[in-house]
Short mmCIF file of C-alpha atoms in Angstrom, two decimals:
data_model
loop_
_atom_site.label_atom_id
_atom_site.label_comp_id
_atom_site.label_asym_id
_atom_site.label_seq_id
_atom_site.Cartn_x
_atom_site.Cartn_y
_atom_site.Cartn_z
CA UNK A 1 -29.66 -8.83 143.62
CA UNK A 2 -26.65 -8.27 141.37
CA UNK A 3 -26.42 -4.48 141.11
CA UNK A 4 -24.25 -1.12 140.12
CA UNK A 5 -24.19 0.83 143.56
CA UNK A 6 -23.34 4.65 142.85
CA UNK A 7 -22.27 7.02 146.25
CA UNK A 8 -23.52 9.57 147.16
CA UNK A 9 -26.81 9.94 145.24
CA UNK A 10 -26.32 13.43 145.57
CA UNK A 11 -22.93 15.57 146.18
CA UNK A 12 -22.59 19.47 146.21
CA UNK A 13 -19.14 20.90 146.67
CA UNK A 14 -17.65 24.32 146.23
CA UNK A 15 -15.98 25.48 143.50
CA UNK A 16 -12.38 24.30 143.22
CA UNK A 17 -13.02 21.69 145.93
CA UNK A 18 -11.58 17.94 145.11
CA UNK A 19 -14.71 15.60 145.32
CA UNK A 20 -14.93 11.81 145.10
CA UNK A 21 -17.60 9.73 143.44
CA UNK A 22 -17.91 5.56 144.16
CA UNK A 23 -19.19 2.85 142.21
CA UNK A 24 -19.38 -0.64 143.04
CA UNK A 25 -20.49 -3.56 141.14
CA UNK A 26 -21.80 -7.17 141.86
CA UNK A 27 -22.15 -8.36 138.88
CA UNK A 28 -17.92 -9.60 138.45
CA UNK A 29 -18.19 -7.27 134.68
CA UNK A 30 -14.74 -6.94 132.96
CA UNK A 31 -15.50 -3.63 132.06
CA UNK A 32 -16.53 -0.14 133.94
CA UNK A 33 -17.35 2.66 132.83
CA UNK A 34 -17.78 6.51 133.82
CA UNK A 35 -20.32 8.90 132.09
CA UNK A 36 -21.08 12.88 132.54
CA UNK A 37 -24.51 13.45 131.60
CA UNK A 38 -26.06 17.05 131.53
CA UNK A 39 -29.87 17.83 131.00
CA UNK A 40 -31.01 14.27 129.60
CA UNK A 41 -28.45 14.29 126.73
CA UNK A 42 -26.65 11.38 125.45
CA UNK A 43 -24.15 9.71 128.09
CA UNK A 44 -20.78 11.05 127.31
CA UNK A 45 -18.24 8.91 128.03
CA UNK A 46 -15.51 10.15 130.08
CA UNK A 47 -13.51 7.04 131.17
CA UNK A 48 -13.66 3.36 130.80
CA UNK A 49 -11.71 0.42 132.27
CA UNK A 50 -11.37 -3.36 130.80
CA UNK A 51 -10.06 -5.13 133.96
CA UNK A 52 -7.29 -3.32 134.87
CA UNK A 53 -6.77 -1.68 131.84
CA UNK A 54 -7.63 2.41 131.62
CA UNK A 55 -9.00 3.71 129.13
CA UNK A 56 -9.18 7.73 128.85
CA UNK A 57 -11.46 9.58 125.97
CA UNK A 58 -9.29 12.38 124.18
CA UNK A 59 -11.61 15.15 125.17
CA UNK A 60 -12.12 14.13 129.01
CA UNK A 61 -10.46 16.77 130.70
CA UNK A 62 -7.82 16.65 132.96
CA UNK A 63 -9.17 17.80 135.62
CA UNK A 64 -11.06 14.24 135.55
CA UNK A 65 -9.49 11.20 136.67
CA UNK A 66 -10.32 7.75 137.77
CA UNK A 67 -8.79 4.84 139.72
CA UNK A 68 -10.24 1.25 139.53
CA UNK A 69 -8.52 -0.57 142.62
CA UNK A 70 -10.29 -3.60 142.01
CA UNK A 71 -12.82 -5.81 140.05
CA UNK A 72 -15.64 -4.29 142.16
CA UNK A 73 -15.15 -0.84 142.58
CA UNK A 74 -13.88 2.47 140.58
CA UNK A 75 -13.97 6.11 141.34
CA UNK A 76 -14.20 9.60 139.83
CA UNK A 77 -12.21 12.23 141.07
CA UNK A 78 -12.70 15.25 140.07
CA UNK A 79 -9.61 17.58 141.26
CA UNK A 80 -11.04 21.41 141.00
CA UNK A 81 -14.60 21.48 139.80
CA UNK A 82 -15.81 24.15 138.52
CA UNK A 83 -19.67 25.17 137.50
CA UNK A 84 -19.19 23.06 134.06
CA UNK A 85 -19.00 20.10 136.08
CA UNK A 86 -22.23 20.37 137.49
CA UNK A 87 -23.93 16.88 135.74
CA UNK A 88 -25.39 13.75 136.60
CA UNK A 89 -22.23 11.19 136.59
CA UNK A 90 -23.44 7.50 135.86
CA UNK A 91 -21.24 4.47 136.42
CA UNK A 92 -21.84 1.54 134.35
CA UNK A 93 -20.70 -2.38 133.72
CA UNK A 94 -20.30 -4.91 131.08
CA UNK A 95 -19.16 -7.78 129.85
CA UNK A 96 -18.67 -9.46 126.66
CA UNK A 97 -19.27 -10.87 123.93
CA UNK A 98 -22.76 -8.71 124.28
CA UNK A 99 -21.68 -5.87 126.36
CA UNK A 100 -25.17 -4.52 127.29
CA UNK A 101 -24.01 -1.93 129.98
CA UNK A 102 -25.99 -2.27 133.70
CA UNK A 103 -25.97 1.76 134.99
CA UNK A 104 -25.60 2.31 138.57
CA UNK A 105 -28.71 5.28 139.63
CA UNK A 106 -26.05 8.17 138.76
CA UNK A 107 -24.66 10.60 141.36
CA UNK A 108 -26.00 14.48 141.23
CA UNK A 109 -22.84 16.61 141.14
CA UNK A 110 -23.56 20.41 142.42
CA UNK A 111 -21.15 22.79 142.19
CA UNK A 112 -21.44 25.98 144.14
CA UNK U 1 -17.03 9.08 112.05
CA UNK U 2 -19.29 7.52 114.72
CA UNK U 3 -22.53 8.65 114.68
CA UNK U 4 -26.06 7.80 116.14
CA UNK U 5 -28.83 9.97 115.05
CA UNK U 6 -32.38 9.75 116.49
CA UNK U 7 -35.51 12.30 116.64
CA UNK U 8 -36.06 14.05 119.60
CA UNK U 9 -39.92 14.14 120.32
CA UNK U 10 -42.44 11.28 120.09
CA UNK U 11 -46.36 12.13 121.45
CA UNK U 12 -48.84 9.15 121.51
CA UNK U 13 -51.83 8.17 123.07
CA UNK U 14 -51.89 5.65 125.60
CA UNK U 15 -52.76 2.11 124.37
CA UNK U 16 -51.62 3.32 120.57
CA UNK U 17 -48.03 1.78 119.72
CA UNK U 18 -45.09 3.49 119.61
CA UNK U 19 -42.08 3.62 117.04
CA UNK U 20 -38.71 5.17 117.77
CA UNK U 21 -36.03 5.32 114.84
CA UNK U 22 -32.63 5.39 115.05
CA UNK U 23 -29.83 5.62 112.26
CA UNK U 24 -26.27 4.47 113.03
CA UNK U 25 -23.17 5.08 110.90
CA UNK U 26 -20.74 2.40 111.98
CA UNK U 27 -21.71 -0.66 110.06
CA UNK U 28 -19.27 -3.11 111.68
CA UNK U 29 -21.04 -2.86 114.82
CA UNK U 30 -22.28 -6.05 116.44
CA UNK U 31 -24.73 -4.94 118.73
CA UNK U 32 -27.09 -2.35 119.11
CA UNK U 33 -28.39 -1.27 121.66
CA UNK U 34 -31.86 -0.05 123.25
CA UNK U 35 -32.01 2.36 126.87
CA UNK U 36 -35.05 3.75 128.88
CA UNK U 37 -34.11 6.77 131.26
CA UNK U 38 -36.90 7.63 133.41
CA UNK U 39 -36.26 11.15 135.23
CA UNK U 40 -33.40 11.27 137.76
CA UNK U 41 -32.19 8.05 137.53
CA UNK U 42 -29.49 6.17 135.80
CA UNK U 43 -30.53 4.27 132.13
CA UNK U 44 -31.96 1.05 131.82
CA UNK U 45 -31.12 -1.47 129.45
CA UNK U 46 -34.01 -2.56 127.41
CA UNK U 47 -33.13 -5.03 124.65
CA UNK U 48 -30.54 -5.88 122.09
CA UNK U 49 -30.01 -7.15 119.01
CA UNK U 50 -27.47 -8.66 117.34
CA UNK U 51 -26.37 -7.57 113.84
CA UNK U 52 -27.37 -10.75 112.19
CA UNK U 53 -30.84 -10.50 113.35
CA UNK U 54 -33.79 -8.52 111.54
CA UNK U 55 -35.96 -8.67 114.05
CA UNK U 56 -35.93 -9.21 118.11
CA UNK U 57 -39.14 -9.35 120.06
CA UNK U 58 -39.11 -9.53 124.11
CA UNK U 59 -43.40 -9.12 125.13
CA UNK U 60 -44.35 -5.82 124.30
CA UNK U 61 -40.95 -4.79 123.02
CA UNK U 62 -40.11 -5.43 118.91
CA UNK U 63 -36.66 -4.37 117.29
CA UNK U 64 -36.04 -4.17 113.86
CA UNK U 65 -32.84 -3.48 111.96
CA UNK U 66 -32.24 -3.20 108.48
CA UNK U 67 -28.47 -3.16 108.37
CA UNK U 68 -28.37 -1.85 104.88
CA UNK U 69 -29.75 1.18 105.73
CA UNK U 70 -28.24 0.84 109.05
CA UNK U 71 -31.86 1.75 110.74
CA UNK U 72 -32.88 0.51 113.48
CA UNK U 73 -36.13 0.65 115.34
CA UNK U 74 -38.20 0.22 118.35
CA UNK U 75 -41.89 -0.56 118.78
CA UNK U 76 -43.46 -0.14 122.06
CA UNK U 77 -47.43 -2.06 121.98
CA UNK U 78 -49.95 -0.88 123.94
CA UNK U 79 -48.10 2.05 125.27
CA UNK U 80 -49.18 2.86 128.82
CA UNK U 81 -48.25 6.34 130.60
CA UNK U 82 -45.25 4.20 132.56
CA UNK U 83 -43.54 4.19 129.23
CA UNK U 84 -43.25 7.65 129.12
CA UNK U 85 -39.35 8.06 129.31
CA UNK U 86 -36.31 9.10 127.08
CA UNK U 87 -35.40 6.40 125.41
CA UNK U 88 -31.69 6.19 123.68
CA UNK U 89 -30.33 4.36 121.03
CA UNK U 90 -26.72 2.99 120.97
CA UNK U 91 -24.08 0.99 119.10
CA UNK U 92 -21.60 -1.38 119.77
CA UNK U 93 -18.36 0.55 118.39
CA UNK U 94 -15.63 -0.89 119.61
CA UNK U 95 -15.59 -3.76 122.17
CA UNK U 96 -17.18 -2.55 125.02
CA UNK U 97 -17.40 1.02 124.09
CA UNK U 98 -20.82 2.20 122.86
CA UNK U 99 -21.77 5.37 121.07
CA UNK U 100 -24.87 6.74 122.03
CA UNK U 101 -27.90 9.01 120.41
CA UNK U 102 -29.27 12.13 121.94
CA UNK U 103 -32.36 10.52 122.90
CA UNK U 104 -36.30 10.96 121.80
CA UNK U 105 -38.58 11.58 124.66
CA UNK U 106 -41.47 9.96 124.68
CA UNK U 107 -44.79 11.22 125.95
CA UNK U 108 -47.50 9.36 126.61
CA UNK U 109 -50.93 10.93 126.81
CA UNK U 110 -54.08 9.60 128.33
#
């Protein structure tokens, strides 16, 4: 089945310690997409790519960044986390002209 | 600005119908949007619509929009517990980029 794949499902790191989230995608979308989402609030969108083109939200900070090597994957790095960053990160694809976005099961970020 | 506005809290009994509202604020959008989020995992897309339309139904699912008043709505029939999930609203803003609501929560009570 065509599908967003998110790793890990669950991450905890240490304060200040770089971690890594994955996302890969079957489904050949154009466009990808990172979300932080904290205690079932709306998405907020931190990053999204149309092919190869980035895409950064003014308020993402800069301790967030993102690398999209390829069609089917993109990643998250997050360079010194800190307890704000504790969220649920979701991945997501689309494609036009309708661009209903397919979300990956979202990685658990804990920050100790 | 951009803005999606939705109420937080819907209660209903099971087998009653549902309605969540929504208002958006960005009346060029094409699309809207409509997401389920069950707890701990990523959101699912329900339906769309396309900003033509009045009306969009998909079995027990029925969208209205009334671009004028840039509302737009979702009826669930025959809610059963399983539907018991946040459900968000979202719009098309700028090609590929969607803004989202906050969310209403549905319950759904035996």
């Amino acid at each position: 089945d065509a599908m967003v794949i998110q790793n890990p499902r669950y991450q905890v790191t240490q304060f200040g310690k770089p971690v890594t989230l994955s996302c890969s995608q079957t489904l050949n979308h154009n466009v990808m997409y990172w979300y932080q989402q904290k205690s079932s609030q709306a998405p907020k969108l931190l990053f999204h790519y149309y092919d190869k083109d980035f895409n950064n939200e003014a308020d993402t900070p800069d301790n967030f960044q993102s690398r999209r090597p390829n069609t089917s994957f993109c990643f998250l790095d997050i360079r010194s986390p800190g307890l704000g960053d504790a969220a649920m990160y979701l991945c997501a694809t689309s494609s036009p002209p309708t661009y209903e976005q397919f979300f990956g099961p979202g990685t658990r970020l804990t920050v100790l | 600005g951009e803005d999606v506005e939705q109420s937080l809290f819907l209660s209903v009994r099971e087998g009653d119908s549902s309605v969540i509202n929504c208002t958006y604020t960005d009346s060029s959008s094409t699309y809207l949007y409509w997401y389920k989020q069950e707890p701990g995992a990523g959101l699912q897309l329900l339906t769309y619509i396309f900003s033509n339309m009045d009306m969009k139904q998909d079995q027990r699912l029925t969208v209205l929009l009334n671009k004028k008043d840039k509302h737009l709505s979702l009826r669930i029939a025959d809610t059963q517990t399983g539907d018991s999930a946040i459900y968000f609203c979202a719009e098309d803003t700028n090609a590929g980029k969607s803004t989202f609501g906050d969310g209403t929560t549905l319950t759904v009570k035996p």
